[in-house]
Each structure stands twice: as structure tokens, then as C-alpha cells.
PDB file of C-alpha atoms in Angstrom:
ATOM      1  CA  MET A   1      -2.179   4.577  -3.748  1.00 39.00           C
ATOM      2  CA  LYS A   2      -1.902   7.889  -5.596  1.00 41.00           C
ATOM      3  CA  LYS A   3      -2.515  10.256  -2.719  1.00 44.00           C
ATOM      4  CA  TRP A   4      -2.845  10.679   0.981  1.00 41.00           C
ATOM      5  CA  THR A   5      -5.886  12.827   1.626  1.00 40.00           C
ATOM      6  CA  ILE A   6      -8.326  13.913   4.325  1.00 41.00           C
ATOM      7  CA  ALA A   7     -11.233  13.509   1.931  1.00 44.00           C
ATOM      8  CA  PHE A   8     -12.555  10.226   3.323  1.00 44.00           C
ATOM      9  CA  MET A   9     -11.977  11.326   6.868  1.00 44.00           C
ATOM     10  CA  ALA A  10     -14.342  14.236   6.164  1.00 47.00           C
ATOM     11  CA  ALA A  11     -16.826  12.301   4.058  1.00 47.00           C
ATOM     12  CA  ALA A  12     -18.934  10.887   6.867  1.00 44.00           C
ATOM     13  CA  SER A  13     -19.269  14.268   8.511  1.00 45.00           C
ATOM     14  CA  VAL A  14     -20.226  16.024   5.263  1.00 48.00           C
ATOM     15  CA  LEU A  15     -22.894  13.445   4.408  1.00 47.00           C
ATOM     16  CA  ALA A  16     -24.305  13.333   7.887  1.00 46.00           C
ATOM     17  CA  LEU A  17     -24.602  17.066   8.070  1.00 45.00           C
ATOM     18  CA  SER A  18     -26.064  17.231   4.558  1.00 49.00           C
ATOM     19  CA  ALA A  19     -28.763  14.777   5.566  1.00 48.00           C
ATOM     20  CA  CYS A  20     -29.839  16.924   8.494  1.00 47.00           C
ATOM     21  CA  ASN A  21     -29.145  20.271   6.892  1.00 50.00           C
ATOM     22  CA  ASN A  22     -32.729  21.417   7.445  1.00 52.00           C
ATOM     23  CA  GLY A  23     -31.960  21.550  11.094  1.00 51.00           C
ATOM     24  CA  GLY A  24     -28.678  23.305  10.489  1.00 58.00           C
ATOM     25  CA  SER A  25     -29.181  25.825  13.303  1.00 78.00           C
ATOM     26  CA  GLU A  26     -28.490  23.127  15.899  1.00 89.00           C
ATOM     27  CA  VAL A  27     -25.470  24.095  17.971  1.00 90.00           C
ATOM     28  CA  ILE A  28     -22.647  21.589  17.980  1.00 89.00           C
ATOM     29  CA  VAL A  29     -19.953  23.725  19.701  1.00 92.00           C
ATOM     30  CA  GLU A  30     -20.459  26.342  22.429  1.00 92.00           C
ATOM     31  CA  THR A  31     -17.845  28.968  23.290  1.00 94.00           C
ATOM     32  CA  LYS A  32     -17.865  32.276  25.185  1.00 92.00           C
ATOM     33  CA  ALA A  33     -17.029  33.925  21.867  1.00 92.00           C
ATOM     34  CA  GLY A  34     -20.061  32.417  20.121  1.00 91.00           C
ATOM     35  CA  ASP A  35     -21.557  29.117  19.035  1.00 92.00           C
ATOM     36  CA  ILE A  36     -20.942  26.950  15.949  1.00 92.00           C
ATOM     37  CA  THR A  37     -23.957  25.395  14.293  1.00 91.00           C
ATOM     38  CA  LYS A  38     -24.260  22.327  12.145  1.00 88.00           C
ATOM     39  CA  ASP A  39     -25.005  24.579   9.196  1.00 88.00           C
ATOM     40  CA  GLU A  40     -21.789  26.529   9.673  1.00 88.00           C
ATOM     41  CA  PHE A  41     -19.791  23.359  10.095  1.00 87.00           C
ATOM     42  CA  TYR A  42     -21.306  21.709   7.024  1.00 84.00           C
ATOM     43  CA  LYS A  43     -20.671  24.839   4.919  1.00 86.00           C
ATOM     44  CA  ALA A  44     -17.012  25.044   5.996  1.00 88.00           C
ATOM     45  CA  MET A  45     -16.457  21.349   5.330  1.00 84.00           C
ATOM     46  CA  LYS A  46     -18.120  21.564   1.941  1.00 85.00           C
ATOM     47  CA  GLU A  47     -15.996  24.556   0.919  1.00 86.00           C
ATOM     48  CA  ARG A  48     -12.743  22.909   1.946  1.00 86.00           C
ATOM     49  CA  VAL A  49     -13.135  19.312   0.861  1.00 84.00           C
ATOM     50  CA  GLY A  50     -16.650  19.044  -0.574  1.00 85.00           C
ATOM     51  CA  LYS A  51     -15.776  18.602  -4.246  1.00 87.00           C
ATOM     52  CA  GLU A  52     -13.123  15.996  -3.621  1.00 87.00           C
ATOM     53  CA  VAL A  53     -15.378  14.097  -1.189  1.00 86.00           C
ATOM     54  CA  ILE A  54     -18.413  14.093  -3.459  1.00 88.00           C
ATOM     55  CA  ARG A  55     -16.338  12.895  -6.406  1.00 89.00           C
ATOM     56  CA  ASP A  56     -14.875   9.988  -4.432  1.00 90.00           C
ATOM     57  CA  LEU A  57     -18.221   9.013  -2.953  1.00 90.00           C
ATOM     58  CA  VAL A  58     -19.922   9.033  -6.374  1.00 92.00           C
ATOM     59  CA  TYR A  59     -17.059   6.996  -7.871  1.00 93.00           C
ATOM     60  CA  GLU A  60     -17.353   4.476  -5.041  1.00 93.00           C
ATOM     61  CA  LYS A  61     -21.171   4.269  -5.430  1.00 94.00           C
ATOM     62  CA  VAL A  62     -21.076   3.822  -9.211  1.00 95.00           C
ATOM     63  CA  LEU A  63     -18.128   1.440  -9.390  1.00 96.00           C
ATOM     64  CA  SER A  64     -19.333  -0.743  -6.500  1.00 95.00           C
ATOM     65  CA  LYS A  65     -22.516  -1.496  -8.384  1.00 94.00           C
ATOM     66  CA  LYS A  66     -20.527  -3.259 -11.109  1.00 94.00           C
ATOM     67  CA  TYR A  67     -17.270  -4.398  -9.437  1.00 95.00           C
ATOM     68  CA  LYS A  68     -16.571  -6.093  -6.124  1.00 95.00           C
ATOM     69  CA  VAL A  69     -13.591  -5.661  -3.812  1.00 95.00           C
ATOM     70  CA  SER A  70     -13.102  -8.132  -1.004  1.00 94.00           C
ATOM     71  CA  GLU A  71     -11.679  -7.430   2.448  1.00 95.00           C
ATOM     72  CA  LYS A  72      -8.883  -9.898   1.573  1.00 93.00           C
ATOM     73  CA  GLU A  73      -7.920  -7.747  -1.424  1.00 94.00           C
ATOM     74  CA  ILE A  74      -7.903  -4.618   0.722  1.00 95.00           C
ATOM     75  CA  ASP A  75      -5.773  -6.354   3.366  1.00 94.00           C
ATOM     76  CA  ARG A  76      -3.253  -7.418   0.726  1.00 90.00           C
ATOM     77  CA  GLU A  77      -2.963  -3.861  -0.613  1.00 92.00           C
ATOM     78  CA  ILE A  78      -2.693  -2.456   2.896  1.00 93.00           C
ATOM     79  CA  ALA A  79       0.228  -4.812   3.519  1.00 88.00           C
ATOM     80  CA  ASN A  80       1.891  -3.499   0.331  1.00 84.00           C
ATOM     81  CA  LEU A  81       1.387   0.079   1.467  1.00 87.00           C
ATOM     82  CA  LYS A  82       2.962  -0.636   4.843  1.00 84.00           C
ATOM     83  CA  ASP A  83       5.984  -2.121   3.102  1.00 78.00           C
ATOM     84  CA  MET A  84       6.183   0.779   0.664  1.00 77.00           C
ATOM     85  CA  TYR A  85       5.652   3.710   3.027  1.00 81.00           C
ATOM     86  CA  GLY A  86       6.696   2.409   6.444  1.00 78.00           C
ATOM     87  CA  ALA A  87       6.493   5.213   8.982  1.00 81.00           C
ATOM     88  CA  GLN A  88       4.631   7.417   6.542  1.00 87.00           C
ATOM     89  CA  TYR A  89       1.809   4.866   6.465  1.00 86.00           C
ATOM     90  CA  ASP A  90       1.631   4.873  10.282  1.00 87.00           C
ATOM     91  CA  LEU A  91       1.498   8.687  10.237  1.00 88.00           C
ATOM     92  CA  ALA A  92      -1.337   8.629   7.679  1.00 86.00           C
ATOM     93  CA  VAL A  93      -3.303   6.235   9.916  1.00 88.00           C
ATOM     94  CA  GLN A  94      -2.769   8.525  12.898  1.00 88.00           C
ATOM     95  CA  GLN A  95      -3.976  11.562  10.949  1.00 85.00           C
ATOM     96  CA  SER A  96      -6.896  10.051   9.027  1.00 83.00           C
ATOM     97  CA  GLY A  97      -7.756   6.796  10.751  1.00 88.00           C
ATOM     98  CA  GLU A  98      -7.344   3.242   9.416  1.00 89.00           C
ATOM     99  CA  GLN A  99     -10.885   3.082   8.037  1.00 90.00           C
ATOM    100  CA  ALA A 100     -10.272   6.149   5.901  1.00 87.00           C
ATOM    101  CA  ILE A 101      -7.167   4.495   4.435  1.00 90.00           C
ATOM    102  CA  ARG A 102      -9.114   1.284   3.779  1.00 92.00           C
ATOM    103  CA  ASP A 103     -11.819   3.305   1.973  1.00 91.00           C
ATOM    104  CA  MET A 104      -9.189   4.939  -0.182  1.00 91.00           C
ATOM    105  CA  VAL A 105      -7.627   1.578  -0.979  1.00 94.00           C
ATOM    106  CA  LYS A 106     -11.063   0.156  -1.897  1.00 94.00           C
ATOM    107  CA  LEU A 107     -11.700   3.072  -4.265  1.00 94.00           C
ATOM    108  CA  ASP A 108      -8.321   2.618  -5.942  1.00 93.00           C
ATOM    109  CA  LEU A 109      -8.988  -1.098  -6.385  1.00 95.00           C
ATOM    110  CA  LEU A 110     -12.412  -0.345  -7.857  1.00 95.00           C
ATOM    111  CA  ARG A 111     -10.816   2.021 -10.357  1.00 93.00           C
ATOM    112  CA  GLN A 112      -8.242  -0.577 -11.282  1.00 94.00           C
ATOM    113  CA  LYS A 113     -10.882  -3.294 -11.759  1.00 94.00           C
ATOM    114  CA  ALA A 114     -12.791  -0.997 -14.074  1.00 94.00           C
ATOM    115  CA  ALA A 115      -9.635  -0.242 -16.062  1.00 93.00           C
ATOM    116  CA  VAL A 116      -8.522  -3.881 -16.471  1.00 93.00           C
ATOM    117  CA  GLU A 117     -11.942  -5.203 -17.394  1.00 92.00           C
ATOM    118  CA  ASP A 118     -11.190  -5.322 -21.125  1.00 90.00           C
ATOM    119  CA  VAL A 119      -7.491  -6.194 -20.870  1.00 93.00           C
ATOM    120  CA  LYS A 120      -6.497  -9.579 -22.226  1.00 94.00           C
ATOM    121  CA  VAL A 121      -3.733 -11.812 -20.865  1.00 95.00           C
ATOM    122  CA  THR A 122      -2.425 -15.246 -21.878  1.00 97.00           C
ATOM    123  CA  GLU A 123      -1.830 -18.311 -19.743  1.00 97.00           C
ATOM    124  CA  LYS A 124       1.841 -18.051 -20.704  1.00 97.00           C
ATOM    125  CA  GLU A 125       2.049 -14.531 -19.221  1.00 97.00           C
ATOM    126  CA  LEU A 126       0.389 -15.675 -16.009  1.00 97.00           C
ATOM    127  CA  LYS A 127       2.686 -18.696 -15.566  1.00 97.00           C
ATOM    128  CA  GLN A 128       5.780 -16.545 -16.296  1.00 97.00           C
ATOM    129  CA  TYR A 129       4.715 -14.113 -13.558  1.00 97.00           C
ATOM    130  CA  TYR A 130       4.212 -17.054 -11.171  1.00 97.00           C
ATOM    131  CA  ASP A 131       7.594 -18.578 -12.007  1.00 96.00           C
ATOM    132  CA  GLU A 132       9.307 -15.255 -11.300  1.00 94.00           C
ATOM    133  CA  TYR A 133       7.294 -14.517  -8.141  1.00 94.00           C
ATOM    134  CA  LYS A 134       9.246 -14.653  -4.873  1.00 94.00           C
ATOM    135  CA  PRO A 135       7.398 -14.702  -1.541  1.00 94.00           C
ATOM    136  CA  LYS A 136       8.525 -12.453   1.303  1.00 93.00           C
ATOM    137  CA  ILE A 137      11.362 -13.435   3.567  1.00 96.00           C
ATOM    138  CA  ARG A 138      12.528 -12.158   6.949  1.00 96.00           C
ATOM    139  CA  ALA A 139      16.169 -11.537   7.597  1.00 98.00           C
ATOM    140  CA  SER A 140      18.663  -9.964   9.952  1.00 98.00           C
ATOM    141  CA  HIS A 141      22.017  -8.467   9.052  1.00 98.00           C
ATOM    142  CA  ILE A 142      25.227  -7.074  10.490  1.00 98.00           C
ATOM    143  CA  LEU A 143      26.612  -4.167   8.436  1.00 98.00           C
ATOM    144  CA  VAL A 144      30.276  -3.090   8.742  1.00 98.00           C
ATOM    145  CA  LYS A 145      32.483  -0.891   6.615  1.00 96.00           C
ATOM    146  CA  ASP A 146      35.378  -3.245   5.775  1.00 96.00           C
ATOM    147  CA  GLU A 147      35.736  -6.869   4.717  1.00 97.00           C
ATOM    148  CA  LYS A 148      38.227  -7.819   7.467  1.00 97.00           C
ATOM    149  CA  THR A 149      35.794  -6.867  10.196  1.00 97.00           C
ATOM    150  CA  ALA A 150      33.030  -8.759   8.372  1.00 98.00           C
ATOM    151  CA  GLN A 151      35.241 -11.866   8.155  1.00 98.00           C
ATOM    152  CA  ASP A 152      36.125 -11.618  11.852  1.00 97.00           C
ATOM    153  CA  ILE A 153      32.409 -11.423  12.766  1.00 98.00           C
ATOM    154  CA  LYS A 154      31.636 -14.369  10.480  1.00 98.00           C
ATOM    155  CA  ALA A 155      34.284 -16.385  12.274  1.00 98.00           C
ATOM    156  CA  LYS A 156      32.673 -15.560  15.625  1.00 98.00           C
ATOM    157  CA  LEU A 157      29.315 -16.740  14.274  1.00 97.00           C
ATOM    158  CA  ASP A 158      30.822 -19.954  13.009  1.00 97.00           C
ATOM    159  CA  LYS A 159      32.084 -20.624  16.530  1.00 97.00           C
ATOM    160  CA  GLY A 160      28.494 -20.303  17.821  1.00 96.00           C
ATOM    161  CA  GLU A 161      28.334 -16.693  19.054  1.00 97.00           C
ATOM    162  CA  ASP A 162      24.903 -15.070  19.122  1.00 97.00           C
ATOM    163  CA  PHE A 163      23.945 -13.189  15.901  1.00 98.00           C
ATOM    164  CA  ALA A 164      21.726 -10.653  17.670  1.00 97.00           C
ATOM    165  CA  LYS A 165      24.349  -9.859  20.261  1.00 97.00           C
ATOM    166  CA  LEU A 166      27.021  -9.312  17.571  1.00 98.00           C
ATOM    167  CA  ALA A 167      24.649  -7.138  15.563  1.00 97.00           C
ATOM    168  CA  LYS A 168      24.091  -4.868  18.526  1.00 97.00           C
ATOM    169  CA  GLU A 169      27.838  -4.666  19.107  1.00 97.00           C
ATOM    170  CA  TYR A 170      29.174  -4.236  15.572  1.00 97.00           C
ATOM    171  CA  SER A 171      26.448  -3.269  13.065  1.00 97.00           C
ATOM    172  CA  GLN A 172      26.654   0.194  11.494  1.00 97.00           C
ATOM    173  CA  ASP A 173      22.948   0.005  10.653  1.00 96.00           C
ATOM    174  CA  VAL A 174      21.732   1.680  13.836  1.00 93.00           C
ATOM    175  CA  GLY A 175      18.042   1.173  13.100  1.00 91.00           C
ATOM    176  CA  SER A 176      18.259  -2.612  12.860  1.00 96.00           C
ATOM    177  CA  ALA A 177      21.203  -3.110  15.275  1.00 96.00           C
ATOM    178  CA  GLN A 178      19.086  -2.266  18.286  1.00 94.00           C
ATOM    179  CA  ASN A 179      16.722  -5.087  17.237  1.00 95.00           C
ATOM    180  CA  GLY A 180      19.501  -7.601  16.856  1.00 97.00           C
ATOM    181  CA  GLY A 181      19.903  -6.855  13.176  1.00 97.00           C
ATOM    182  CA  ASP A 182      16.282  -7.700  12.354  1.00 97.00           C
ATOM    183  CA  LEU A 183      15.078  -6.106   9.090  1.00 95.00           C
ATOM    184  CA  GLY A 184      11.552  -7.510   9.256  1.00 91.00           C
ATOM    185  CA  TRP A 185       9.728  -8.963   6.263  1.00 91.00           C
ATOM    186  CA  PHE A 186      10.591  -7.832   2.743  1.00 91.00           C
ATOM    187  CA  GLY A 187      10.058  -8.918  -0.835  1.00 91.00           C
ATOM    188  CA  PRO A 188      11.757  -8.430  -4.185  1.00 92.00           C
ATOM    189  CA  GLY A 189      12.873  -4.935  -5.030  1.00 89.00           C
ATOM    190  CA  LYS A 190      13.036  -3.750  -1.431  1.00 90.00           C
ATOM    191  CA  MET A 191      16.799  -4.233  -0.965  1.00 95.00           C
ATOM    192  CA  VAL A 192      19.769  -3.555  -3.221  1.00 96.00           C
ATOM    193  CA  LYS A 193      20.312  -6.377  -5.727  1.00 96.00           C
ATOM    194  CA  GLU A 194      23.431  -7.878  -4.141  1.00 97.00           C
ATOM    195  CA  PHE A 195      21.724  -8.072  -0.784  1.00 98.00           C
ATOM    196  CA  GLU A 196      18.492  -9.465  -2.185  1.00 97.00           C
ATOM    197  CA  ASP A 197      20.199 -12.126  -4.292  1.00 97.00           C
ATOM    198  CA  ALA A 198      22.259 -13.325  -1.319  1.00 98.00           C
ATOM    199  CA  ALA A 199      19.289 -13.330   1.078  1.00 98.00           C
ATOM    200  CA  TYR A 200      17.003 -15.274  -1.224  1.00 97.00           C
ATOM    201  CA  ALA A 201      19.722 -17.887  -1.791  1.00 97.00           C
ATOM    202  CA  LEU A 202      19.771 -18.760   1.935  1.00 97.00           C
ATOM    203  CA  ASN A 203      17.707 -21.307   3.755  1.00 97.00           C
ATOM    204  CA  VAL A 204      16.016 -20.405   7.058  1.00 97.00           C
ATOM    205  CA  GLY A 205      18.631 -20.223   9.806  1.00 97.00           C
ATOM    206  CA  GLN A 206      21.533 -20.021   7.358  1.00 97.00           C
ATOM    207  CA  VAL A 207      24.136 -17.216   7.574  1.00 98.00           C
ATOM    208  CA  SER A 208      25.812 -15.776   4.496  1.00 98.00           C
ATOM    209  CA  GLN A 209      29.420 -15.014   3.789  1.00 97.00           C
ATOM    210  CA  PRO A 210      30.161 -11.227   3.794  1.00 98.00           C
ATOM    211  CA  VAL A 211      28.163  -9.565   0.997  1.00 98.00           C
ATOM    212  CA  LYS A 212      29.506  -6.326  -0.482  1.00 98.00           C
ATOM    213  CA  THR A 213      27.046  -3.546  -1.444  1.00 97.00           C
ATOM    214  CA  GLU A 214      27.242   0.218  -1.823  1.00 97.00           C
ATOM    215  CA  TYR A 215      26.672   0.442   1.944  1.00 97.00           C
ATOM    216  CA  GLY A 216      29.544  -1.791   3.047  1.00 97.00           C
ATOM    217  CA  TYR A 217      29.742  -5.470   3.981  1.00 98.00           C
ATOM    218  CA  HIS A 218      26.691  -7.365   5.179  1.00 98.00           C
ATOM    219  CA  ILE A 219      26.444 -10.659   7.015  1.00 98.00           C
ATOM    220  CA  ILE A 220      22.893 -11.908   6.428  1.00 98.00           C
ATOM    221  CA  LYS A 221      20.826 -14.399   8.340  1.00 98.00           C
ATOM    222  CA  VAL A 222      17.452 -15.530   7.003  1.00 98.00           C
ATOM    223  CA  THR A 223      15.088 -16.105   9.950  1.00 97.00           C
ATOM    224  CA  ASP A 224      11.839 -17.025   8.151  1.00 97.00           C
ATOM    225  CA  LYS A 225      10.315 -17.473   4.711  1.00 96.00           C
ATOM    226  CA  LYS A 226       6.768 -17.295   3.434  1.00 94.00           C
ATOM    227  CA  LYS A 227       5.602 -20.403   1.606  1.00 95.00           C
ATOM    228  CA  LYS A 228       4.928 -19.861  -2.073  1.00 95.00           C
ATOM    229  CA  PRO A 229       1.254 -20.689  -2.764  1.00 95.00           C
ATOM    230  CA  SER A 230       0.334 -22.906  -5.702  1.00 97.00           C
ATOM    231  CA  TYR A 231      -0.313 -21.467  -9.120  1.00 97.00           C
ATOM    232  CA  GLU A 232      -4.050 -22.186  -8.809  1.00 97.00           C
ATOM    233  CA  GLN A 233      -4.205 -20.481  -5.415  1.00 96.00           C
ATOM    234  CA  MET A 234      -2.541 -17.357  -6.862  1.00 96.00           C
ATOM    235  CA  LYS A 235      -4.017 -17.328 -10.351  1.00 96.00           C
ATOM    236  CA  GLU A 236      -6.742 -14.731  -9.697  1.00 93.00           C
ATOM    237  CA  GLU A 237      -4.297 -12.390  -7.936  1.00 93.00           C
ATOM    238  CA  ILE A 238      -1.672 -12.905 -10.688  1.00 96.00           C
ATOM    239  CA  GLU A 239      -4.173 -12.194 -13.442  1.00 96.00           C
ATOM    240  CA  PHE A 240      -5.135  -8.901 -11.801  1.00 95.00           C
ATOM    241  CA  GLU A 241      -1.451  -7.888 -11.363  1.00 94.00           C
ATOM    242  CA  VAL A 242      -0.517  -8.776 -14.931  1.00 96.00           C
ATOM    243  CA  LYS A 243      -3.477  -6.832 -16.298  1.00 95.00           C
ATOM    244  CA  LYS A 244      -2.603  -3.815 -14.126  1.00 92.00           C
ATOM    245  CA  ASN A 245       0.853  -3.748 -15.659  1.00 91.00           C
ATOM    246  CA  LYS A 246      -0.754  -3.240 -19.063  1.00 92.00           C
ATOM    247  CA  ILE A 247      -2.783  -0.157 -18.214  1.00 88.00           C
ATOM    248  CA  ASP A 248      -1.817   3.468 -17.597  1.00 83.00           C
ATOM    249  CA  SER A 249      -3.468   6.193 -15.573  1.00 82.00           C
ATOM    250  CA  ALA A 250      -4.979   7.837 -18.674  1.00 85.00           C
ATOM    251  CA  LYS A 251      -6.797   4.647 -19.645  1.00 82.00           C
ATOM    252  CA  MET A 252      -7.983   4.203 -16.070  1.00 85.00           C
ATOM    253  CA  GLU A 253      -9.409   7.685 -15.874  1.00 87.00           C
ATOM    254  CA  SER A 254     -11.040   7.340 -19.279  1.00 88.00           C
ATOM    255  CA  LYS A 255     -12.837   4.154 -18.274  1.00 91.00           C
ATOM    256  CA  VAL A 256     -13.960   5.570 -14.958  1.00 90.00           C
ATOM    257  CA  GLU A 257     -15.245   8.767 -16.525  1.00 90.00           C
ATOM    258  CA  LYS A 258     -17.239   6.761 -19.058  1.00 91.00           C
ATOM    259  CA  LEU A 259     -18.896   4.766 -16.269  1.00 93.00           C
ATOM    260  CA  ILE A 260     -19.725   8.015 -14.427  1.00 91.00           C
ATOM    261  CA  LYS A 261     -21.241   9.490 -17.578  1.00 90.00           C
ATOM    262  CA  ASP A 262     -23.286   6.296 -18.206  1.00 92.00           C
ATOM    263  CA  ALA A 263     -24.567   6.529 -14.606  1.00 92.00           C
ATOM    264  CA  ASN A 264     -26.251   9.850 -15.414  1.00 91.00           C
ATOM    265  CA  VAL A 265     -25.000  11.520 -12.228  1.00 90.00           C
ATOM    266  CA  GLN A 266     -27.070  14.541 -11.211  1.00 90.00           C
ATOM    267  CA  VAL A 267     -25.523  16.786  -8.529  1.00 88.00           C
ATOM    268  CA  LYS A 268     -28.375  18.616  -6.772  1.00 88.00           C
ATOM    269  CA  ASP A 269     -26.278  20.929  -4.583  1.00 85.00           C
ATOM    270  CA  SER A 270     -25.748  24.190  -6.547  1.00 85.00           C
ATOM    271  CA  ASP A 271     -22.342  24.731  -4.944  1.00 85.00           C
ATOM    272  CA  LEU A 272     -21.119  21.371  -6.230  1.00 85.00           C
ATOM    273  CA  LYS A 273     -22.973  21.160  -9.550  1.00 82.00           C
ATOM    274  CA  ASN A 274     -19.761  21.543 -11.643  1.00 83.00           C
ATOM    275  CA  VAL A 275     -17.857  18.751  -9.962  1.00 86.00           C
ATOM    276  CA  PHE A 276     -18.092  16.362 -12.889  1.00 82.00           C
ATOM    277  CA  GLN A 277     -17.735  18.892 -15.675  1.00 71.00           C
ATOM    278  CA  GLN A 278     -14.442  18.769 -17.558  1.00 54.00           C
TER     279      GLN A 278
END
């Protein structure tokens, strides 16, 4: 996702007020200092976010006529955003609402589908992507500064002591230590290479030897693994991802602008008439 914005959060209000703008004198807020009418509210909203909102709504209308985005595709992208942004994603949901984020994701996916429409890929490229694909895993770790401490903790684990209890007692990673070392689910590229390589080499329930990274020494325990779907189950998703890797933002914008031009968009509101002019 290229931006966090309040545009979609405001869109419904702008459209609703636009539709009933003839009755714009209706009071929607009363105060001792004076009332606020629908007309005043609509005007303020339009001035602040009107151009951005109208652009996004037109893009969504035009692109949705030709391309389809499923709820499953949106869910998958939302999961990626949660992994990528963490607490920032939660903050965005609090500020704008989850539906606004889903609308933004849908629009981004529509743009991408337009951009990849003419991109060609080979079966070899798709199978290579599948062969290199690693599903998410869930792991816990205990992080300490020196190797001797790590070896001592590993010895305790080998004797049957509880991993979560030792993580709370020894781990220097305060954020995960309070959760027994749990790091949650993660995929390739989310951890430093040494950690990732060691974690992916483990079976569920297995504990690693001390692993050195720039942060210190980790003892890793894999607690769960996603099952890798078959090639046929993933083929559609893989094809989309491989095609996306072949496009750039300039090509995407060029394709979208051509579709908007072909749709013969006519903006009737005089205040917004220049929205689609370069």
C-alpha cells in the first residue's frame, strides 16, 4: 500500500452530502455559538479531501467494471500489511476504520491488475517462484548477549526445563520475553538471515543450538508451520506476484490513466473539474 490516508474515511460522507446537497441548509450540529448545516459540512469536506476522494472513487468505479478483486485477495493483502506495519496498521485501523483500509487495498489491487494485464510470464518462472516459496512459520526465541549463557540455557532445555519460563527469565528481547519468547508468525525476509535460515531448518517442536546474529545469541524453537499448498492451488496467486515484480509505478499509472481517459470521465462539479487534468 502506497499511502495511509483519510480519503476513503471521508468518501461516504462526501457522496452522501453531495446527493442531498439541494437540502444543504439542514442542520446537522447545533451549538450555542451557531449551527452547522449539511451544506457547510459538505463544502469543508470537499475543500479538504474532495479531489483525492473523487479521484479514488472514479478509479474504483472505472477499474471495477473491467477487473475483479475477491474478498480472499483483500484478506491476503491485509495479512501482508499487518506483517509489514505491525502496530502502525492497528493505528491506521483505529484512525480510519477497517473498511476504509479494505477499500484502499481493493483500489491498489485493481490498479495492479490493470498494470499486469499485458505482462507475460513463463511456466518456468512460475515454477521457480513456487520452488523458492516458503510458507510462514511461528517461532519463539531466547536472546542473550554471550555464547556461554546461551549454551547454559540450551543445557537447561535439554534437561526438560520449560522454554517459555526460561525466556521470561533470561531473554534480552523484552517484547517477546513477556510472551514466553513468542515471535508470532513470520515469513521470509522478516528476520535477519542467520535467524531465518536456522528457524526454517527446524521441525515443529525442535530447538536450535545457539545462533549468532548482530543482536547476540538466539535459541530458537519452532512452534508451528503453515503447510505449503500445491502448485496448482497457488498458481493464480503466483502468476499475479510474478507479473507484479515486472512492473513499475510509472507503467501502472500510465495504464490507469489510459483507462480513465477511455472512460470519458466528466466531472460536473465546477470546484473539482480539474481533478483529472495533468
